[in-house]
Coordinates of C-alpha atoms and ligand atoms in Angstrom, one line a residue:
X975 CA 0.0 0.0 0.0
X976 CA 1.4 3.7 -1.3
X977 CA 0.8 5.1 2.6
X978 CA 2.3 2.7 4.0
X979 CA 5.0 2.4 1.8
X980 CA 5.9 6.4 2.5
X981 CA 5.5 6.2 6.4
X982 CA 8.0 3.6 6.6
X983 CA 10.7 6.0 4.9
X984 CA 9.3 8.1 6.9
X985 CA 10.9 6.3 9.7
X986 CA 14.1 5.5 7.6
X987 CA 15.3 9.2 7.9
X988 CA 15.2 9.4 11.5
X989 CA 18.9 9.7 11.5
X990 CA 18.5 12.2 8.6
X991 CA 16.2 14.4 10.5
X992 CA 18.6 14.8 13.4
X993 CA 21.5 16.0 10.8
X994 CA 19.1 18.2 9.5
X995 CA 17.4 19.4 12.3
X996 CA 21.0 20.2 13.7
X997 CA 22.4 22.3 11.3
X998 CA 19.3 24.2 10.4
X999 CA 20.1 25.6 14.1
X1000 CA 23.5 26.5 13.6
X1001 CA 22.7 28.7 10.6
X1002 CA 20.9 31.2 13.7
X1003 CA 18.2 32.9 11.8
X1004 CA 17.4 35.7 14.8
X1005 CA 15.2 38.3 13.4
X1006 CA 16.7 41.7 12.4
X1007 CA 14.0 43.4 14.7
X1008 CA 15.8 42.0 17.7
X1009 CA 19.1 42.5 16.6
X1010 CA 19.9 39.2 14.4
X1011 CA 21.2 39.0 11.0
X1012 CA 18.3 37.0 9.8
X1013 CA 16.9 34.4 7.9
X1014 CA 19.4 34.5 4.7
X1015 CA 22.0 31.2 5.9
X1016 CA 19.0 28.6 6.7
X1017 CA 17.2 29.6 3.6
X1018 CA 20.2 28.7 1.1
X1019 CA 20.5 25.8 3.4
X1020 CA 16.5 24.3 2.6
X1021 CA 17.2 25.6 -0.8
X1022 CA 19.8 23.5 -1.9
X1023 CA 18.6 20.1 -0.1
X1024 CA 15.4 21.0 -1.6
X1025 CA 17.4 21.1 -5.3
X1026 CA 18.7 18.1 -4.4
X1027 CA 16.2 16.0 -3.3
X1028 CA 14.2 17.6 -6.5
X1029 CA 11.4 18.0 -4.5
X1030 CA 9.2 20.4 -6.8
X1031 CA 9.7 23.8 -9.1
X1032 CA 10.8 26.1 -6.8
X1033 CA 9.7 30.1 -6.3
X1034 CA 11.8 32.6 -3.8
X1035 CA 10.7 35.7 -2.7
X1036 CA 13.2 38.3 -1.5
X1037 CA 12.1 41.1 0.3
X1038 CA 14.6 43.8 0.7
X1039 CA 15.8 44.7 4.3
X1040 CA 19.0 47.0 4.6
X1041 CA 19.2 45.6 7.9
X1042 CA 19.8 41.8 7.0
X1043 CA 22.3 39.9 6.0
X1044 CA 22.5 40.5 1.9
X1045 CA 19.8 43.0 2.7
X1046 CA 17.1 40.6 1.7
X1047 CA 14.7 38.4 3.7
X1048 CA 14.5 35.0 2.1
X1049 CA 10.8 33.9 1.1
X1050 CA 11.2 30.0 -0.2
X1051 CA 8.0 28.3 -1.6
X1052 CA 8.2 24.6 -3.0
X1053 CA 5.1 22.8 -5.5
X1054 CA 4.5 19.8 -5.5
X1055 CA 2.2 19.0 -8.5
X1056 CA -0.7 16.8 -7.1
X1057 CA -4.0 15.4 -8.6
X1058 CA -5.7 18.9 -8.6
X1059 CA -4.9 22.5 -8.6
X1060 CA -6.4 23.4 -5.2
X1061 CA -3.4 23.4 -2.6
X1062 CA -2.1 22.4 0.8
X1063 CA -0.7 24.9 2.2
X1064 CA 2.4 23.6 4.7
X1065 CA 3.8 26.6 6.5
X1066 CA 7.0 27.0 8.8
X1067 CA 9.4 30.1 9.7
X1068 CA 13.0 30.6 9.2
X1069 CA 13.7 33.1 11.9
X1070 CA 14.1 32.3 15.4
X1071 CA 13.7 34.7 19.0
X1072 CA 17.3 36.0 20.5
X1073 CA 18.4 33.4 23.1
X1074 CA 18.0 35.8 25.8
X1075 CA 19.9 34.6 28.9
X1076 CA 22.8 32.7 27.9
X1077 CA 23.9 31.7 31.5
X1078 CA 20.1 29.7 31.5
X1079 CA 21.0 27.7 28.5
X1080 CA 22.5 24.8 30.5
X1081 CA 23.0 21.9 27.5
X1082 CA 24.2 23.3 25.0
X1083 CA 25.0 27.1 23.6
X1084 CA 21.7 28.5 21.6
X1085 CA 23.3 27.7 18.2
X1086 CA 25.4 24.2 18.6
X1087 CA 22.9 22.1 18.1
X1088 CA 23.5 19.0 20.9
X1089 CA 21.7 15.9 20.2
X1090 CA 20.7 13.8 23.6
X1091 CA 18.1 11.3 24.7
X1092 CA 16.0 11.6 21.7
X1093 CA 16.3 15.6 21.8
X1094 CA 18.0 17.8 19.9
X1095 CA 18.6 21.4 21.7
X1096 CA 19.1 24.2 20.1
X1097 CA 17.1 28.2 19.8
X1098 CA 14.7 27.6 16.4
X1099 CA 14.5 23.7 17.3
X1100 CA 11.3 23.5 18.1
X1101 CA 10.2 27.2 17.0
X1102 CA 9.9 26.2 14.0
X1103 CA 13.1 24.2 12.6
X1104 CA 10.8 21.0 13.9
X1105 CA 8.3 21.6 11.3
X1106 CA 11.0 22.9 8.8
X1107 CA 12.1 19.3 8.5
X1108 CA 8.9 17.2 9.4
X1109 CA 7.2 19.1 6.5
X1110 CA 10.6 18.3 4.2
X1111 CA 10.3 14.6 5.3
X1112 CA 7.0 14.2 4.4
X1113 CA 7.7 15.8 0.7
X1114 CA 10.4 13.7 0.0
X1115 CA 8.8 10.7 1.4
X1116 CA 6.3 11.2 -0.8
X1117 CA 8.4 12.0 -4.0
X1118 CA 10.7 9.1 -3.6
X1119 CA 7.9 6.6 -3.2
X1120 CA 6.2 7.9 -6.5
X1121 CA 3.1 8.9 -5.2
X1122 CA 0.8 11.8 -6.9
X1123 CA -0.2 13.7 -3.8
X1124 CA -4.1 15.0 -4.1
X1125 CA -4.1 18.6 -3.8
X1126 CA -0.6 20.5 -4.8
X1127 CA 1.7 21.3 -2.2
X1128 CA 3.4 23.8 -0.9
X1129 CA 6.0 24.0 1.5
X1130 CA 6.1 27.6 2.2
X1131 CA 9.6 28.0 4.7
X1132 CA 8.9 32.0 5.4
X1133 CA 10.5 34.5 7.1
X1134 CA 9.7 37.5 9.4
X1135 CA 7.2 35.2 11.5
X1136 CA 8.2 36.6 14.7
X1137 CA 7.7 40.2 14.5
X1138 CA 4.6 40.5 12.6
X1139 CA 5.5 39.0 9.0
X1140 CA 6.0 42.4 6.9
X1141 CA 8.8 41.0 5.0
X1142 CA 7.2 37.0 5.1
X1143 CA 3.6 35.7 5.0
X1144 CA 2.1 38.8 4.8
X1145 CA 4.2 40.4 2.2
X1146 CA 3.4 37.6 0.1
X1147 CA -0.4 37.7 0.9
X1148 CA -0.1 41.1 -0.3
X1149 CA 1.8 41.1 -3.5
X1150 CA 1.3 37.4 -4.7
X1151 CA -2.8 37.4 -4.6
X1152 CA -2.8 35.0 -7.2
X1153 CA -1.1 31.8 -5.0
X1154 CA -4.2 32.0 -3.2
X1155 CA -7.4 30.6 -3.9
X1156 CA -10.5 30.2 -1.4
X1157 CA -10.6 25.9 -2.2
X1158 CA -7.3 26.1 -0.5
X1159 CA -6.2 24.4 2.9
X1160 CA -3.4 25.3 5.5
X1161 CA -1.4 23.9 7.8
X1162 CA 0.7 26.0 10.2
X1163 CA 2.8 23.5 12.6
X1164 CA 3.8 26.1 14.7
X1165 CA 1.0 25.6 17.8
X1166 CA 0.4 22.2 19.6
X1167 CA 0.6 20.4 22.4
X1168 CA 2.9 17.4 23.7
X1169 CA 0.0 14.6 23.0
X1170 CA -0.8 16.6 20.0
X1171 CA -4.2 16.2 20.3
X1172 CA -5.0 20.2 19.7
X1173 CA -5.9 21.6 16.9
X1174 CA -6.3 25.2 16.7
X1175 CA -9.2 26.9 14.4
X1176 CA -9.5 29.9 15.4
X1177 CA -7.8 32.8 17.5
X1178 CA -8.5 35.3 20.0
X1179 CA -8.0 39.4 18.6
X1180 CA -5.2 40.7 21.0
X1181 CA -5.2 44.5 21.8
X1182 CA -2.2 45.9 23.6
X1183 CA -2.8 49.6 25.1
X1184 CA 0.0 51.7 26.8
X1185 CA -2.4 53.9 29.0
X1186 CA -0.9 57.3 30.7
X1187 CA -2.4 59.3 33.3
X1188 CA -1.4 62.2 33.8
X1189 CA -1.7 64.4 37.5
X1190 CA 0.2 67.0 39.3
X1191 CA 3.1 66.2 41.4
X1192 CA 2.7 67.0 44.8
X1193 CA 4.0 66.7 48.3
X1194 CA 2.1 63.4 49.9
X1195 CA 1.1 65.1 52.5
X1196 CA -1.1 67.5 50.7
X1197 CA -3.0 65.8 48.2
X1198 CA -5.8 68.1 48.3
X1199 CA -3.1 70.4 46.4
X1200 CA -2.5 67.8 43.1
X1201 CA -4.2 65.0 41.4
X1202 CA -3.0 61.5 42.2
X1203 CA -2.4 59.9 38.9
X1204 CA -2.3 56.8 40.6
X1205 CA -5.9 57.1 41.9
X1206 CA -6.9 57.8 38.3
X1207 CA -5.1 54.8 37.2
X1208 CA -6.9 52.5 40.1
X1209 CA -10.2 53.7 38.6
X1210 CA -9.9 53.1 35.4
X1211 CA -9.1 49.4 35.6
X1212 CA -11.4 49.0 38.2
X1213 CA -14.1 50.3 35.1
X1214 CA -12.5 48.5 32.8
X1215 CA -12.8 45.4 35.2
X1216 CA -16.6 45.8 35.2
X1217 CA -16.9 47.1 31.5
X1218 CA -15.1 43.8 30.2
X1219 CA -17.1 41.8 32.6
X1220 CA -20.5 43.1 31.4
X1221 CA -20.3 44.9 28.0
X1222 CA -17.8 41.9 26.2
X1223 CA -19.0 38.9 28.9
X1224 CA -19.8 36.1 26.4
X1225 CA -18.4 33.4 26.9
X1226 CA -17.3 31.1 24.0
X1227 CA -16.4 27.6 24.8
X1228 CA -13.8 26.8 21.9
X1229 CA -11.3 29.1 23.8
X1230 CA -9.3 28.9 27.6
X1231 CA -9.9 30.5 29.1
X1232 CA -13.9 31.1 27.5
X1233 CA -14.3 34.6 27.4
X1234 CA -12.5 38.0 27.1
X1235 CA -9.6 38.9 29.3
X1236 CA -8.1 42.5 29.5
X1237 CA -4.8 42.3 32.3
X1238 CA -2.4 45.1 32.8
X1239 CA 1.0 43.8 32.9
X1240 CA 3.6 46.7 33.2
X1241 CA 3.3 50.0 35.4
X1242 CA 5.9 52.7 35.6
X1243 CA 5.6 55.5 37.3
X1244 CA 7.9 59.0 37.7
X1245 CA 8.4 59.5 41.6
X1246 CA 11.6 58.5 43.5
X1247 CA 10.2 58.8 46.8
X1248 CA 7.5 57.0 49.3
X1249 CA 6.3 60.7 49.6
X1250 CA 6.0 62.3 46.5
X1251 CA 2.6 62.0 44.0
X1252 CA 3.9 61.6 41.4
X1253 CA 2.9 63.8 38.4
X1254 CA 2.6 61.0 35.7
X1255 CA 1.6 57.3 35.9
X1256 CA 1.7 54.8 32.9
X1257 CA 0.1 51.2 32.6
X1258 CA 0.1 48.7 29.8
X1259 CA -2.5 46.5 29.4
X1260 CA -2.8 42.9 27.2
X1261 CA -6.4 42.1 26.0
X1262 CA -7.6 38.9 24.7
X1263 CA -10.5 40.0 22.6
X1264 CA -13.2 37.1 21.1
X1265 CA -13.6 37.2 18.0
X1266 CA -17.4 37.7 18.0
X1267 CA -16.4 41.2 19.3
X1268 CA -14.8 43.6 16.9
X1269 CA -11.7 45.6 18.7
X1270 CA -12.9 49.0 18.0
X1271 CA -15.9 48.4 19.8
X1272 CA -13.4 47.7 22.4
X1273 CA -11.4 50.8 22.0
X1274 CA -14.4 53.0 22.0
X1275 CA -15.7 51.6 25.2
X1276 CA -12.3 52.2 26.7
X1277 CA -12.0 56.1 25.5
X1278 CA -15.8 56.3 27.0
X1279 CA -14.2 54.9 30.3
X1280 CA -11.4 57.5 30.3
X1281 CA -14.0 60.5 29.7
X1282 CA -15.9 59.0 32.7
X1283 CA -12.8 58.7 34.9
X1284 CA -11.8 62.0 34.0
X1285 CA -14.8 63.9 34.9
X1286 CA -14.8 62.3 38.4
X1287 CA -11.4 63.9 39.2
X1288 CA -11.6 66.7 37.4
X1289 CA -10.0 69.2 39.2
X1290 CA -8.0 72.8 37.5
X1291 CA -4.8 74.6 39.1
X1292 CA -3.4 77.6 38.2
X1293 CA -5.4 77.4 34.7
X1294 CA -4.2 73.9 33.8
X1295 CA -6.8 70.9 33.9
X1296 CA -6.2 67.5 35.5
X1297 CA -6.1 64.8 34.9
X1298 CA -5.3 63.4 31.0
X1299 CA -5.9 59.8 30.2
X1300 CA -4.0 59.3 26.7
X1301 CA -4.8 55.7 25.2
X1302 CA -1.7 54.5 22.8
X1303 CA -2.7 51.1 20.6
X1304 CA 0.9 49.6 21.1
X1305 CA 0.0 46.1 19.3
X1306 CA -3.1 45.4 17.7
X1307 CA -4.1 42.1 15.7
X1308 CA -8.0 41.7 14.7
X1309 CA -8.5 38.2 14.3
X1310 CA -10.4 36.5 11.2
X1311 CA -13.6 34.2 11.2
X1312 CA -12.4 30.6 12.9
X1313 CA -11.7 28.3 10.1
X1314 CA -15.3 25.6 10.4
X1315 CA -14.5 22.6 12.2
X1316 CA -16.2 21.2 9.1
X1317 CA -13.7 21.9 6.9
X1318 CA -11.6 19.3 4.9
X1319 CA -8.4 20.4 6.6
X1320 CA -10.1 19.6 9.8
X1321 CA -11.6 16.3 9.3
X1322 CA -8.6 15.0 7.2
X1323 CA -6.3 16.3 9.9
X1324 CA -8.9 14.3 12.8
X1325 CA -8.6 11.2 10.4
X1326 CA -4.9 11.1 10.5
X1327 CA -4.6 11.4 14.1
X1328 CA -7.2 9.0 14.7
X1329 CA -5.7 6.3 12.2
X1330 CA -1.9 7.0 13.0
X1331 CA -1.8 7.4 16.6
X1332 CA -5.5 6.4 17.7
X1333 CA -6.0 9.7 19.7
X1334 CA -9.1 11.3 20.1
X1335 CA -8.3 15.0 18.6
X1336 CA -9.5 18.3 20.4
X1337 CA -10.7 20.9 18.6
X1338 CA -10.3 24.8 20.0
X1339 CA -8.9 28.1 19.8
X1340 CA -6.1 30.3 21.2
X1341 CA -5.4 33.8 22.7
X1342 CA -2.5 34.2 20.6
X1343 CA -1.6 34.6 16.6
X1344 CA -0.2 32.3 14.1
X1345 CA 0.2 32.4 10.6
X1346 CA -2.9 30.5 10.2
X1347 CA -4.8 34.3 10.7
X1348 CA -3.1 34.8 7.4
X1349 CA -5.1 31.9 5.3
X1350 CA -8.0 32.5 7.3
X1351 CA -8.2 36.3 6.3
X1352 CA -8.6 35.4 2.6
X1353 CA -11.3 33.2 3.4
X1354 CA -8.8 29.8 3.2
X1355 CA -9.3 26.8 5.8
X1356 CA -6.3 27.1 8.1
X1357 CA -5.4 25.0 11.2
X1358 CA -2.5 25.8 13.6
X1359 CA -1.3 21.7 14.7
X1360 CA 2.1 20.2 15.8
X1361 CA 3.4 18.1 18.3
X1362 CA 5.2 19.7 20.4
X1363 CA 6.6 20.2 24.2
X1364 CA 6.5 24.0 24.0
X1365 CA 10.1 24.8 24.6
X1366 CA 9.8 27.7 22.1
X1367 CA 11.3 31.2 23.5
X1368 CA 13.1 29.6 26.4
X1369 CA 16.5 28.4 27.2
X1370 CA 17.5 24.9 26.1
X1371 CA 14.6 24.8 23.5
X1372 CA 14.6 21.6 22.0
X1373 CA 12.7 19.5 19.9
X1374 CA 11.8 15.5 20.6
X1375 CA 12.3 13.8 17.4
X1376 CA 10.1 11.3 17.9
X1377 CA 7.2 14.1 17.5
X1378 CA 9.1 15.2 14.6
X1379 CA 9.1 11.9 12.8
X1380 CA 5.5 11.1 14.0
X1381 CA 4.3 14.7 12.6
X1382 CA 5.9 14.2 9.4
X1383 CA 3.8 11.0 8.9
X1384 CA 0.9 12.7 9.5
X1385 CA 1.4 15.9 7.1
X1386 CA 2.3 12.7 4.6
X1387 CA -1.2 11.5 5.3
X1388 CA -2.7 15.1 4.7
X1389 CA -0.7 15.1 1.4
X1390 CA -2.5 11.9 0.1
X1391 CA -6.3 12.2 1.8
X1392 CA -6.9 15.8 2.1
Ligands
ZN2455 ZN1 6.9 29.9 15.8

């Protein structure tokens, strides 16, 4: 039997993968908005075992970035010709988060790869270089056993992923409308969890506000003589609190937590001492918006909130007026339709993991983005699935290459059946 026939080389490259997987790391990859050089090594790395495994025509997409290495960022996307035109979308990232503390990575440095007990470590193992090589696998699996995969495939290998694709998936979205067609289906392996039973269909909007409230500074002692920024700050949460709790309550159950969440998570203020008020006080807040609610129904309410506050502590010295509650939209991502849970990416996808591993899938969303968003904007299918022990962003990062190996079986299954 053809399936059978391409999971068992499947397992035959184990080794393979490892070699892979391994120097994929060492060509680094950190993005140029946090200081790296970029995606440019790993991509002329996948280009040239693609060309020689002869795994499909191949299309490149540079996008030009003074700040990277060659000044472009590498877009690579790889066809496989199937039984129709429609396609499979299979997208990974080449770029990869700084390591961050270097004294915390305690196996091996961030970018010499060390293989042990089934793992291999490395920054970019399993964020994405895991589904880099699963997705190559499967390909070439495929290919050599001279199968005719349904749909066409791609194997898109992208960059840009981690700061908001402007020079990856969304630059291509953008300029190449015409790879993109509404029969489509993606897969994004870059979300998942260790019994990789998730899969994710649809995403939560996420709002980040830098709020600043602005008083006048006065001795502690006298606070009749200022306004307490800090007071002003305390009320507005409390609002927002109850306005998030009431206004955007619904709860949806295909998300975890079920409903909308609004937490501030940084505060700075400008006094150096116990007794001063100070004259400013800032707070950011992360929200976690459902996407049944549109986020500038959101940011209205908020602005309404910050008229209300402001009233109750109005207060004017010497001519000026206190206080000012300025709203700033530091990060903002309105989230698409979920892709159906009817959908033939969906069921093929349940199917697989039902036939391969016996598992009984789960089907949900999650408070934070993934290229999938980019498919499901156009109207596409898209579900965010891997295997994974969610090392990604930490120190000693690693993948499990028995999840590797097992995932690449399954995007060979979604190669043949979906
Ligand atoms: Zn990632």
């Amino acid at each position: 039997m053809m399936l059978k026939d391409i999971l068992n080389r499947i397992d035959g490259m184990r080794e393979y993968a490892v070699k892979l997987l391994m120097d994929i790391i060492s060509k680094g990859g950190v993005n140029p908005d946090y200081g790296g050089e970029g995606e440019y090594d790993k991509a002329m790395y996948i280009l040239e075992t693609v060309k020689n495994w002869g795994l499909g025509e191949v299309k490149t997409i540079y996008v030009n970035d003074s700040r990277a290495k060659n000044g472009v960022r590498p877009n690579i996307l790889v066809f496989i010709r199937g039984e129709t035109s429609e396609k499979l979308w299979i997208v990974s990232h080449l770029d990869v988060v700084p390591p961050g503390n270097l004294n915390a990575w305690t196996i091996t440095k961030p970018f010499e790869p060390r293989f042990i007990g089934g793992r291999v470590y490395g920054r970019g193992a399993e964020d994405n270089g895991q589904a880099i090589v699963s997705s190559l696998l499967a390909a070439k699996a495929v290919i050599d056993a001279g199968a005719k995969p349904r749909r066409t495939i791609v194997l898109a290998f992208v960059s840009d992923e981690e700061a908001g694709s402007r020079y990856g998936m969304e630059y291509i979205v953008s300029n190449y409308p015409e790879l993109f067609n509404k029969n489509d289906v993606a897969l994004v392996p870059d979300y998942g969890k260790s019994d990789g039973r998730f899969i994710e269909i649809a995403e939560k909007s996420i709002l980040w506000l830098k709020i600043r409230f602005k008083g006048l500074q006065v001795h502690a002692s006298t606070p009749h003589r200022g306004v307490n920024p800090h007071k002003v700050a305390i009320e507005f949460l409390h609002l927002v609190n109850i306005l998030i709790a009431n206004r955007f309550g619904s709860e949806n159950p295909l998300f975890d937590p079920p409903y909308t969440t609004c937490e501030p998570t940084m505060a700075r203020n400008t006094a150096g001492s116990p007794n001063i008020i100070p004259g400013e006080h800032e707070v950011v807040i992360d929200c976690r918006i459902l996407p049944e609610y549109p986020v500038d129904e959101l940011l209205k309410s908020f602005k309404n909130v910050a008229s209300t506050v402001r009233e109750v502590f109005l207060k004017e010295v010497e001519k000026n007026v206190y206080p000012e509650i300025e709203i700033e939209v530091i990060n903002r991502f309105d989230s698409p339709p979920p892709t159906s849970a009817d959908s033939p990416i969906v069921k093929t996808l349940i199917q697989a993991l039902k036939e391969l591993r016996g598992v009984e899938p789960v089907i949900g969303g999650i408070g934070g983005g993934t290229l999938a968003s980019s498919f499901r904007k156009l109207g596409i299918p898209a579900v965010a699935w891997a295997t994974i022990d969610n090392t990604a962003h930490m120190p000693n990062e690693y993948s499990n290459i028995n999840n590797l190996i097992e995932d690449a079986k399954i995007m060979a299954y979604l190669m043949m059946r979906s």
